Tab-separated table of C-alpha atoms in Angstrom:
chain	number	residue	atom	x	y	z
A	14	MET	CA	-32.896	151.234	140.354
A	15	PHE	CA	-32.712	154.140	137.938
A	16	ARG	CA	-35.818	155.749	139.469
A	17	LEU	CA	-34.398	155.361	142.997
A	18	ALA	CA	-31.115	156.895	141.874
A	19	LEU	CA	-32.965	159.833	140.335
A	20	ILE	CA	-34.932	160.436	143.546
A	21	LEU	CA	-31.747	160.275	145.614
A	22	ALA	CA	-30.061	162.718	143.231
A	23	LEU	CA	-32.955	165.179	143.544
A	24	ILE	CA	-32.858	164.954	147.323
A	25	ALA	CA	-29.113	165.520	147.336
A	26	SER	CA	-29.491	168.480	144.995
A	27	ALA	CA	-32.181	170.048	147.183
A	28	SER	CA	-30.055	169.536	150.291
A	29	ALA	CA	-27.058	171.117	148.601
A	30	TRP	CA	-28.987	174.275	147.785
A	31	ALA	CA	-30.830	174.370	151.121
A	32	ALA	CA	-27.596	175.090	152.997
A	33	PRO	CA	-26.839	178.495	151.384
A	34	VAL	CA	-30.542	179.384	151.207
A	35	SER	CA	-30.850	178.927	154.966
A	36	LYS	CA	-28.373	181.806	155.303
A	37	SER	CA	-30.593	184.051	153.209
A	38	LEU	CA	-34.172	183.077	154.035
A	39	VAL	CA	-36.050	185.082	156.675
A	40	ARG	CA	-39.420	184.657	158.361
A	41	ILE	CA	-41.502	187.842	158.550
A	42	VAL	CA	-44.206	188.438	161.152
A	43	ALA	CA	-46.462	191.415	160.533
A	44	THR	CA	-48.897	193.051	162.920
A	45	SER	CA	-51.329	194.834	160.641
A	46	GLN	CA	-54.265	197.156	161.040
A	47	GLU	CA	-56.894	196.837	158.336
A	48	PRO	CA	-58.788	200.080	157.643
A	49	ASP	CA	-62.557	199.941	158.080
A	50	TYR	CA	-64.409	201.552	155.180
A	51	LEU	CA	-67.761	200.973	156.879
A	52	GLN	CA	-66.615	203.046	159.858
A	53	PRO	CA	-63.818	205.136	158.318
A	54	TRP	CA	-63.207	207.099	161.520
A	55	SER	CA	-62.167	203.960	163.411
A	56	GLY	CA	-58.614	202.664	163.529
A	57	GLY	CA	-59.602	199.305	162.059
A	58	SER	CA	-59.034	195.751	163.236
A	59	VAL	CA	-55.587	194.512	164.251
A	60	SER	CA	-54.359	191.093	163.169
A	61	GLY	CA	-51.146	189.156	162.743
A	62	ALA	CA	-49.772	187.097	159.856
A	63	SER	CA	-46.480	185.661	158.698
A	64	GLY	CA	-44.659	185.386	155.412
A	65	SER	CA	-41.245	184.783	153.958
A	66	GLY	CA	-38.481	186.883	152.491
A	67	PHE	CA	-34.825	186.652	151.533
A	68	VAL	CA	-31.685	188.735	151.731
A	69	ILE	CA	-30.404	190.475	148.613
A	70	GLU	CA	-27.399	192.704	147.998
A	71	GLY	CA	-27.069	195.798	150.176
A	72	ASN	CA	-28.480	194.404	153.444
A	73	ARG	CA	-31.988	194.416	152.021
A	74	ILE	CA	-34.811	191.907	152.251
A	75	LEU	CA	-37.146	191.169	149.349
A	76	THR	CA	-40.694	189.939	149.948
A	77	ASN	CA	-44.265	190.421	148.730
A	78	ALA	CA	-46.145	193.664	149.206
A	79	HIS	CA	-49.131	191.769	150.576
A	80	VAL	CA	-46.960	190.366	153.387
A	81	VAL	CA	-46.319	193.864	154.777
A	82	SER	CA	-49.380	195.828	153.592
A	83	ASN	CA	-51.045	197.897	156.327
A	84	ALA	CA	-48.362	196.705	158.742
A	85	ARG	CA	-47.894	198.632	161.963
A	86	PHE	CA	-45.042	196.510	163.314
A	87	LEU	CA	-42.692	194.067	161.571
A	88	THR	CA	-40.248	191.527	162.966
A	89	VAL	CA	-37.961	189.159	161.103
A	90	SER	CA	-36.058	186.080	162.183
A	91	LYS	CA	-33.599	183.765	160.473
A	92	GLU	CA	-32.588	180.139	160.604
A	93	GLY	CA	-30.381	179.233	163.553
A	94	ASP	CA	-30.963	182.529	165.360
A	95	PRO	CA	-33.651	182.610	168.085
A	96	GLY	CA	-33.735	186.409	168.110
A	97	LEU	CA	-36.453	188.633	166.722
A	98	TYR	CA	-35.366	191.782	164.896
A	99	GLN	CA	-37.530	194.798	164.142
A	100	ALA	CA	-37.737	195.551	160.412
A	101	ARG	CA	-39.023	198.499	158.427
A	102	VAL	CA	-40.269	198.955	154.889
A	103	LEU	CA	-37.987	200.757	152.449
A	104	HIS	CA	-40.159	200.494	149.351
A	105	VAL	CA	-43.445	198.837	148.474
A	106	ALA	CA	-44.905	198.215	145.006
A	107	HIS	CA	-48.551	197.256	145.329
A	108	ASP	CA	-49.008	197.046	141.561
A	109	CYS	CA	-46.514	194.163	141.244
A	110	ASP	CA	-46.773	192.785	144.813
A	111	LEU	CA	-43.147	193.333	145.812
A	112	ALA	CA	-41.631	195.062	148.816
A	113	MET	CA	-38.162	195.786	150.155
A	114	LEU	CA	-37.322	195.795	153.876
A	115	THR	CA	-34.270	196.387	155.982
A	116	VAL	CA	-33.216	195.833	159.586
A	117	ASP	CA	-31.413	198.663	161.351
A	118	ASN	CA	-29.689	196.308	163.780
A	119	PRO	CA	-26.450	195.381	161.923
A	120	ASN	CA	-26.188	192.111	163.835
A	121	PHE	CA	-29.077	190.695	161.860
A	122	PHE	CA	-27.145	190.545	158.594
A	123	LYS	CA	-24.075	188.884	160.141
A	124	GLY	CA	-23.735	185.410	158.647
A	125	THR	CA	-26.374	186.008	155.968
A	126	GLU	CA	-25.693	185.526	152.264
A	127	ALA	CA	-27.320	187.613	149.563
A	128	LEU	CA	-28.998	185.642	146.802
A	129	ALA	CA	-28.327	186.568	143.171
A	130	LEU	CA	-30.889	186.893	140.400
A	131	GLY	CA	-31.043	184.370	137.583
A	132	GLY	CA	-33.082	184.357	134.390
A	133	ILE	CA	-36.433	183.010	133.266
A	134	PRO	CA	-36.532	179.225	133.771
A	135	ALA	CA	-37.333	177.043	130.777
A	136	MET	CA	-40.654	175.292	130.415
A	137	GLU	CA	-40.725	171.876	132.109
A	138	SER	CA	-37.602	172.687	134.123
A	139	MET	CA	-37.472	172.063	137.887
A	140	VAL	CA	-37.486	174.837	140.501
A	141	SER	CA	-37.393	174.848	144.311
A	142	VAL	CA	-39.681	176.961	146.491
A	143	TYR	CA	-38.406	177.998	149.931
A	144	GLY	CA	-40.315	179.577	152.768
A	145	TYR	CA	-42.263	179.162	155.991
A	146	PRO	CA	-45.693	177.886	154.899
A	147	ILE	CA	-48.694	177.580	157.228
A	148	GLY	CA	-46.932	179.639	159.887
A	149	GLY	CA	-44.104	177.153	160.456
A	150	ASP	CA	-40.945	178.191	162.275
A	151	ARG	CA	-38.519	176.080	160.256
A	152	LEU	CA	-37.467	176.305	156.639
A	153	SER	CA	-39.573	174.339	154.161
A	154	VAL	CA	-38.722	173.438	150.574
A	155	THR	CA	-40.925	172.060	147.819
A	156	ARG	CA	-40.092	171.339	144.208
A	157	GLY	CA	-42.155	171.884	141.103
A	158	VAL	CA	-42.038	172.022	137.334
A	159	VAL	CA	-42.492	175.205	135.320
A	160	SER	CA	-45.778	174.633	133.502
A	161	ARG	CA	-46.713	178.047	132.084
A	162	ILE	CA	-45.170	181.461	131.402
A	163	ASP	CA	-47.839	184.043	130.731
A	164	PHE	CA	-49.407	187.376	131.605
A	165	GLN	CA	-51.747	186.895	134.568
A	166	PRO	CA	-53.672	189.181	136.952
A	167	TYR	CA	-51.955	190.014	140.235
A	168	SER	CA	-54.589	189.551	142.920
A	169	HIS	CA	-53.008	192.011	145.376
A	170	SER	CA	-53.897	195.133	143.394
A	171	GLY	CA	-56.883	193.542	141.690
A	172	VAL	CA	-56.342	195.397	138.395
A	173	ASP	CA	-52.715	194.885	137.339
A	174	SER	CA	-51.456	192.063	135.139
A	175	HIS	CA	-47.797	191.214	134.660
A	176	LEU	CA	-45.584	188.359	133.585
A	177	THR	CA	-46.044	185.316	135.840
A	178	ILE	CA	-44.689	181.793	135.958
A	179	GLN	CA	-46.919	178.886	136.938
A	180	ILE	CA	-45.457	175.874	138.704
A	181	ASP	CA	-47.021	172.605	139.842
A	182	ALA	CA	-46.119	173.224	143.477
A	183	ALA	CA	-48.627	174.632	145.950
A	184	ILE	CA	-48.044	178.156	147.279
A	185	ASN	CA	-49.476	178.096	150.789
A	186	PRO	CA	-49.995	180.932	153.307
A	187	GLY	CA	-46.572	181.756	154.718
A	188	ASN	CA	-44.772	180.826	151.475
A	189	SER	CA	-45.508	184.300	150.134
A	190	GLY	CA	-42.334	186.314	149.571
A	191	GLY	CA	-40.050	183.281	149.626
A	192	PRO	CA	-37.452	182.724	146.892
A	193	VAL	CA	-37.877	180.298	144.023
A	194	LEU	CA	-34.475	178.973	142.993
A	195	GLN	CA	-32.942	177.170	140.077
A	196	ASP	CA	-29.236	176.278	140.119
A	197	GLY	CA	-28.811	178.374	143.239
A	198	LYS	CA	-30.137	181.610	141.721
A	199	ILE	CA	-33.425	183.440	142.138
A	200	VAL	CA	-35.828	182.821	139.279
A	201	GLY	CA	-38.902	184.112	141.085
A	202	VAL	CA	-40.723	185.136	144.240
A	203	ALA	CA	-43.616	182.955	145.425
A	204	PHE	CA	-46.734	185.102	145.641
A	205	GLN	CA	-50.106	183.491	144.972
A	206	GLY	CA	-51.854	180.202	144.341
A	207	TYR	CA	-55.227	178.580	143.962
A	208	SER	CA	-57.289	177.115	146.762
A	209	GLY	CA	-57.897	173.387	146.634
A	210	ASP	CA	-61.441	173.717	145.313
A	211	VAL	CA	-60.155	175.536	142.194
A	212	ALA	CA	-56.929	173.709	141.332
A	213	GLN	CA	-54.553	171.280	142.988
A	214	ASN	CA	-50.820	171.959	143.370
A	215	VAL	CA	-50.816	175.123	141.265
A	216	GLY	CA	-48.801	178.114	142.346
A	217	TYR	CA	-47.425	181.269	140.799
A	218	MET	CA	-44.188	183.151	141.140
A	219	ILE	CA	-43.118	186.661	140.172
A	220	PRO	CA	-40.330	186.207	137.580
A	221	THR	CA	-37.019	188.031	137.453
A	222	PRO	CA	-37.961	190.663	134.806
A	223	VAL	CA	-40.566	192.010	137.250
A	224	ILE	CA	-38.108	191.805	140.165
A	225	GLU	CA	-35.358	193.539	138.191
A	226	ARG	CA	-37.705	196.328	137.174
A	227	PHE	CA	-38.706	196.909	140.801
A	228	LEU	CA	-35.072	197.034	141.919
A	229	GLN	CA	-34.199	199.443	139.117
A	230	ASP	CA	-37.202	201.682	139.822
A	231	VAL	CA	-36.294	202.233	143.486
A	232	LYS	CA	-32.666	203.138	142.823
A	233	ASP	CA	-33.558	206.829	142.950
A	234	GLY	CA	-35.107	206.419	146.394
A	235	SER	CA	-38.763	206.180	145.385
A	236	TYR	CA	-41.070	203.832	143.520
A	237	ASP	CA	-42.862	205.298	140.498
A	238	ARG	CA	-44.958	202.181	139.711
A	239	TYR	CA	-45.524	200.534	136.343
A	240	MET	CA	-46.266	202.603	133.275
A	241	ASP	CA	-49.081	201.858	130.838
A	242	ILE	CA	-49.859	203.078	127.325
A	243	ALA	CA	-53.524	203.150	128.428
A	244	VAL	CA	-55.158	201.823	125.278
A	245	SER	CA	-57.159	198.737	124.430
A	246	TYR	CA	-56.351	196.860	121.240
A	247	HIS	CA	-57.889	194.057	119.240
A	248	PRO	CA	-56.298	191.204	117.252
A	249	LEU	CA	-56.358	191.285	113.460
A	250	HIS	CA	-56.677	187.602	112.646
A	251	ASN	CA	-59.269	188.262	109.942
A	252	PRO	CA	-57.566	188.726	106.514
A	253	ALA	CA	-60.563	190.702	105.242
A	254	MET	CA	-60.244	193.199	108.100
A	255	ARG	CA	-56.498	193.558	107.522
A	256	GLY	CA	-57.188	194.181	103.854
A	257	ALA	CA	-59.865	196.775	104.582
A	258	LEU	CA	-57.459	198.607	106.893
A	259	GLY	CA	-54.643	198.500	104.347
A	260	VAL	CA	-52.371	196.113	106.261
A	261	LYS	CA	-50.356	194.402	103.565
A	262	GLU	CA	-48.358	191.909	105.645
A	263	GLU	CA	-49.961	188.634	106.694
A	264	ASN	CA	-50.654	188.127	110.433
A	265	ARG	CA	-49.383	191.596	111.285
A	266	GLY	CA	-50.708	194.394	113.492
A	267	VAL	CA	-53.386	195.064	116.101
A	268	LEU	CA	-56.247	197.551	115.970
A	269	VAL	CA	-56.378	200.314	118.597
A	270	GLY	CA	-59.749	200.343	120.348
A	271	GLU	CA	-60.154	202.726	123.263
A	272	VAL	CA	-57.586	205.461	123.948
A	273	TYR	CA	-58.249	206.329	127.581
A	274	LYS	CA	-58.431	209.990	128.474
A	275	SER	CA	-55.608	211.238	130.746
A	276	GLY	CA	-53.578	208.132	129.829
A	277	ALA	CA	-50.104	208.210	128.254
A	278	SER	CA	-51.372	207.703	124.678
A	279	ASP	CA	-54.088	210.372	124.860
A	280	GLY	CA	-53.250	212.810	122.049
A	281	TYR	CA	-50.737	210.449	120.418
A	282	LEU	CA	-52.662	207.348	119.343
A	283	ARG	CA	-56.200	207.302	117.984
A	284	GLN	CA	-59.016	204.816	117.867
A	285	GLY	CA	-58.708	202.932	114.574
A	286	ASP	CA	-54.909	203.141	114.358
A	287	VAL	CA	-53.157	199.885	113.507
A	288	ILE	CA	-49.998	199.248	115.565
A	289	LEU	CA	-47.454	197.552	113.311
A	290	SER	CA	-44.415	197.601	115.593
A	291	ILE	CA	-43.366	198.739	119.059
A	292	ASP	CA	-39.789	199.842	119.736
A	293	GLY	CA	-38.819	198.233	116.432
A	294	LEU	CA	-40.340	194.842	117.293
A	295	PRO	CA	-42.959	193.600	114.791
A	296	VAL	CA	-46.404	193.206	116.344
A	297	SER	CA	-48.187	190.015	115.304
A	298	SER	CA	-51.936	189.970	114.687
A	299	ASP	CA	-52.448	188.321	118.100
A	300	GLY	CA	-50.728	191.212	119.930
A	301	THR	CA	-47.425	189.457	120.616
A	302	VAL	CA	-43.857	190.472	119.822
A	303	PRO	CA	-40.582	188.500	119.678
A	304	MET	CA	-38.576	189.061	122.866
A	305	ASP	CA	-36.036	186.984	124.788
A	306	GLY	CA	-36.350	184.186	122.247
A	307	ASP	CA	-40.111	183.849	122.651
A	308	GLN	CA	-43.384	185.481	121.606
A	309	VAL	CA	-44.665	187.616	124.471
A	310	GLU	CA	-47.509	190.071	124.968
A	311	MET	CA	-46.878	193.499	123.421
A	312	ALA	CA	-47.409	194.986	126.871
A	313	GLU	CA	-44.157	193.363	128.038
A	314	VAL	CA	-42.207	196.009	126.065
A	315	VAL	CA	-43.858	198.771	128.096
A	316	GLU	CA	-43.542	196.733	131.318
A	317	ARG	CA	-39.765	197.129	131.193
A	318	LYS	CA	-39.826	200.896	130.848
A	319	PHE	CA	-39.986	203.652	133.458
A	320	LYS	CA	-41.601	207.007	134.036
A	321	GLY	CA	-40.216	209.512	131.537
A	322	ASN	CA	-39.229	206.883	128.951
A	323	LYS	CA	-40.798	206.848	125.505
A	324	VAL	CA	-42.383	204.073	123.465
A	325	ALA	CA	-41.850	204.178	119.706
A	326	PHE	CA	-44.754	202.951	117.559
A	327	ASP	CA	-44.976	202.355	113.835
A	328	ILE	CA	-48.644	202.733	113.019
A	329	LEU	CA	-51.008	202.743	110.077
A	330	ARG	CA	-53.488	205.632	110.223
A	331	GLU	CA	-56.063	206.140	107.494
A	332	GLY	CA	-53.915	204.161	105.078
A	333	LYS	CA	-50.679	206.039	105.839
A	334	THR	CA	-47.743	204.741	107.855
A	335	MET	CA	-46.198	207.008	110.473
A	336	ASN	CA	-44.023	206.976	113.575
A	337	VAL	CA	-45.396	208.021	116.960
A	338	ASP	CA	-43.396	208.376	120.189
A	339	VAL	CA	-45.485	208.136	123.355
A	340	PRO	CA	-43.931	209.528	126.591
A	341	LEU	CA	-44.802	207.429	129.616
A	342	ASP	CA	-46.342	208.832	132.761
A	343	SER	CA	-48.583	207.527	135.520
A	344	ALA	CA	-52.287	207.520	134.686
A	345	TRP	CA	-53.852	208.619	137.980
A	346	PRO	CA	-57.479	207.659	137.186
A	347	PHE	CA	-56.588	203.963	137.057
A	348	ALA	CA	-55.662	203.971	140.753
A	349	MET	CA	-59.327	204.431	141.705
A	350	GLN	CA	-60.173	200.870	140.657
A	351	ALA	CA	-57.160	199.259	142.345
A	352	ASN	CA	-57.073	197.957	145.912
A	353	ALA	CA	-55.435	200.564	148.157
A	354	TYR	CA	-53.146	199.831	151.090
A	355	ASP	CA	-51.227	201.751	153.747
A	356	LYS	CA	-53.747	204.602	153.621
A	357	LYS	CA	-56.383	205.783	156.053
A	358	PRO	CA	-59.932	206.064	154.690
A	359	ARG	CA	-60.983	209.602	153.843
A	360	PHE	CA	-64.345	210.839	155.050
A	361	LEU	CA	-66.415	213.819	156.123
A	362	ILE	CA	-69.272	213.836	158.656
A	363	TYR	CA	-71.824	216.643	158.650
A	364	GLY	CA	-75.053	216.494	160.606
A	365	GLY	CA	-74.603	212.743	160.952
A	366	LEU	CA	-74.215	212.316	157.177
A	367	VAL	CA	-71.085	210.327	156.307
A	368	PHE	CA	-69.461	211.131	152.961
A	369	GLN	CA	-66.658	209.105	151.350
A	370	PRO	CA	-64.896	209.027	147.964
A	371	LEU	CA	-65.674	206.044	145.756
A	372	ASP	CA	-62.871	203.526	145.197
A	373	ALA	CA	-62.205	199.785	145.114
A	374	ASN	CA	-61.919	199.498	148.904
A	375	PHE	CA	-65.256	201.263	149.324
A	376	MET	CA	-66.980	198.995	146.808
A	377	ASP	CA	-65.497	195.841	148.281
A	378	THR	CA	-66.574	196.738	151.819
A	379	HIS	CA	-69.992	198.268	151.200
A	380	ASP	CA	-70.937	196.076	148.204
A	381	PRO	CA	-73.773	198.467	147.311
A	382	GLU	CA	-76.630	197.385	145.058
A	383	ASP	CA	-77.192	200.911	143.733
A	384	LEU	CA	-76.854	200.622	139.934
A	385	ARG	CA	-75.891	204.256	139.402
A	386	LEU	CA	-73.051	203.915	141.886
A	387	ARG	CA	-71.819	200.720	140.245
A	388	TYR	CA	-71.962	202.372	136.832
A	389	HIS	CA	-69.803	205.266	138.012
A	390	PHE	CA	-67.242	202.860	139.444
A	391	ASP	CA	-67.156	200.459	136.491
A	392	HIS	CA	-67.027	203.213	133.845
A	393	PHE	CA	-64.955	205.805	135.699
A	394	ILE	CA	-62.203	205.437	133.086
A	395	SER	CA	-63.927	204.059	129.989
A	396	GLN	CA	-66.538	206.841	129.982
A	397	ALA	CA	-63.988	209.485	131.068
A	398	LEU	CA	-66.082	210.341	134.136
A	399	HIS	CA	-62.894	211.448	135.877
A	400	LEU	CA	-62.655	214.519	133.643
A	401	LYS	CA	-65.704	216.048	135.322
A	402	LYS	CA	-65.264	214.417	138.711
A	403	PRO	CA	-61.724	213.457	139.767
A	404	GLU	CA	-63.477	211.857	142.758
A	405	ILE	CA	-66.966	210.435	143.062
A	406	VAL	CA	-68.246	211.587	146.471
A	407	VAL	CA	-70.877	209.313	148.021
A	408	LEU	CA	-73.238	209.631	150.993
A	409	SER	CA	-72.127	206.310	152.464
A	410	ASN	CA	-74.039	206.238	155.745
A	411	VAL	CA	-76.398	208.141	158.023
A	412	LEU	CA	-75.722	208.261	161.770
A	413	ALA	CA	-79.301	208.499	162.995
A	414	ASP	CA	-80.289	211.725	164.770
A	415	PRO	CA	-83.343	214.001	164.710
A	416	VAL	CA	-81.459	216.452	162.490
A	417	ASN	CA	-81.185	213.878	159.674
A	418	ALA	CA	-84.422	211.962	160.268
A	419	TYR	CA	-85.360	211.939	156.576
A	420	ALA	CA	-81.924	211.288	155.077
A	421	SER	CA	-81.752	207.480	154.975
A	422	ASP	CA	-83.378	207.359	151.521
A	423	PHE	CA	-80.380	209.236	150.097
A	424	ARG	CA	-77.811	206.634	151.140
A	425	TYR	CA	-75.334	205.770	148.368
A	426	GLY	CA	-76.330	208.879	146.467
A	427	ILE	CA	-73.596	210.578	144.430
A	428	VAL	CA	-73.143	214.202	145.452
A	429	GLU	CA	-73.467	216.595	142.514
A	430	LYS	CA	-73.871	220.015	144.131
A	431	VAL	CA	-74.014	221.702	147.528
A	432	ASN	CA	-75.747	225.099	147.547
A	433	ASP	CA	-75.297	225.229	143.740
A	434	ARG	CA	-71.560	224.586	144.017
A	435	THR	CA	-70.381	221.657	141.847
A	436	ILE	CA	-68.614	218.977	143.874
A	437	ARG	CA	-65.605	217.435	142.116
A	438	ASN	CA	-63.921	215.854	145.135
A	439	LEU	CA	-64.120	215.491	148.903
A	440	GLN	CA	-62.227	218.741	149.460
A	441	ASP	CA	-64.852	220.613	147.434
A	442	LEU	CA	-67.548	219.118	149.637
A	443	ALA	CA	-65.764	220.179	152.822
A	444	GLU	CA	-65.373	223.750	151.574
A	445	ALA	CA	-69.004	223.962	150.443
A	446	ILE	CA	-70.322	222.657	153.760
A	447	ASP	CA	-68.071	224.976	155.762
A	448	GLU	CA	-69.427	228.040	153.958
A	449	SER	CA	-71.992	230.127	155.777
A	450	GLY	CA	-75.696	230.002	154.945
A	451	ASP	CA	-79.046	229.261	156.533
A	452	TYR	CA	-79.513	225.925	154.779
A	453	THR	CA	-77.342	223.240	153.253
A	454	VAL	CA	-78.915	221.971	150.037
A	455	ILE	CA	-77.308	218.768	148.760
A	456	GLU	CA	-78.163	217.647	145.225
A	457	PHE	CA	-77.476	214.100	144.057
A	458	ALA	CA	-76.964	212.530	140.627
A	459	GLY	CA	-80.124	211.565	138.801
A	460	PRO	CA	-83.686	212.773	139.150
A	461	GLY	CA	-85.078	213.336	142.596
A	462	ARG	CA	-85.373	215.856	145.360
A	463	PRO	CA	-82.399	217.406	147.162
A	464	LEU	CA	-81.474	216.744	150.781
A	465	VAL	CA	-81.893	219.899	152.867
A	466	LEU	CA	-80.500	220.490	156.361
A	467	GLU	CA	-80.794	223.594	158.486
A	468	ARG	CA	-77.172	224.609	158.869
A	469	LYS	CA	-77.410	225.880	162.470
A	470	ALA	CA	-79.168	222.700	163.614
A	471	ALA	CA	-76.681	220.460	161.772
A	472	ILE	CA	-73.713	222.214	163.378
A	473	GLU	CA	-75.253	222.062	166.854
A	474	ALA	CA	-75.962	218.353	166.359
A	475	GLY	CA	-72.404	217.661	165.243
A	476	GLU	CA	-70.750	217.286	168.631
A	477	ARG	CA	-73.743	215.380	169.984
A	478	ILE	CA	-73.602	212.876	167.134
A	479	LEU	CA	-69.835	212.400	167.385
A	480	ALA	CA	-70.087	211.768	171.124
A	481	ARG	CA	-73.016	209.374	170.746
A	482	TYR	CA	-71.177	207.197	168.214
A	483	GLY	CA	-67.747	207.449	169.814
A	484	ILE	CA	-66.138	209.387	166.963
A	485	SER	CA	-63.150	211.609	167.744
A	486	LYS	CA	-63.184	213.850	164.657
A	487	ASP	CA	-65.572	214.699	161.876
A	488	ARG	CA	-63.215	214.399	158.920
A	489	ASN	CA	-60.090	213.012	157.353
A	490	LEU	CA	-59.548	214.731	154.013
A	491	THR	CA	-56.053	213.433	153.287
A	492	PRO	CA	-54.741	209.838	153.345
């Protein structure tokens, strides 16, 4: 009897909260166009998908970035209203997979109720996930228990990790962007899960500290993305190592490993420094700090800051303690290894040779086996390759023509020079190729012969090649 009563109570509770949520939840349908990095001149394939979202204060809709990425047309609908309303994106944060939409038609927001943010739910507490999974047209609700609170990778960007909350409720396609509620308040946004062959009934939600930071960031009308101190650090569990470094307190401090060039800490922290505290919070030897009544990753302190803020470190350097303030700014080189969205592929075609800058989208699409190319991508930051080459320009393809009959062996070569001019980015390449001369001599990284084209013949072949392959223009140098 007790078990039956508990089940009935849970059902009643879910029903009670479903009523106000139905006035906030929206179904989002996106018509997207995925860029084609194999044929960068093409518009890309068009497809449709659906997701969820919910109304927040100010006639705004919160959802996931991956629901609206590369979208060309967005419509939203709500419970009890058969109409479809055109929506538009106000802000999108690909690094934390959140986006904000609005609907210009004021009738859409009539009868809706904005949901309020709550806090971080306790471990083993119950939460409810709302949305439109598997493309359904009617509201769906599932319940789950909070089973883990941790830093986890966000699959949308592929490189960013933030605070996440794991629940034992499946997050299915269409659930993305839907609210996760506890006691009628938002405690998260559903955003990713595991497929059945990896784990059963495991889903993840974006917690309120990440949501609040996004909302705060866009208050000035633009999104500046997350900041990063751009260092690696190592735990100091070993008492002998702590002693050798001069760390007197037990289980205290982390050792700075790599200080990435062009990152926020470049010129402030050094390899071999021991970080003892961050913004006054003691750093444990496992890299955690006390915050919000729990031990969290040291990175969480920086996660809550914005561009222009400073991070205060107490460090031990060569046996001496000192204070270091690190101003935060975006580290542009890191973007090269992140998945890019809402941008057109950049390219240049000359004599049937297709050149593209190296990035995560390029690597994912082409999946080249060339080891030199993979090295440049993998170590672009760690080996500070970006200091010499802000962009790695690659000969990605050869559109066959008599003028380039011997060029196929150079595919996936990294362009070093054109007519003795060093190539640091795609714009450099365009300017070098557009310069006058009898021949165009292209040198690639590594030993080997250059690729030589007769300039007059390459130019004359240009229009012929574009027409043959149905290409409207020979370049796109800006996103």
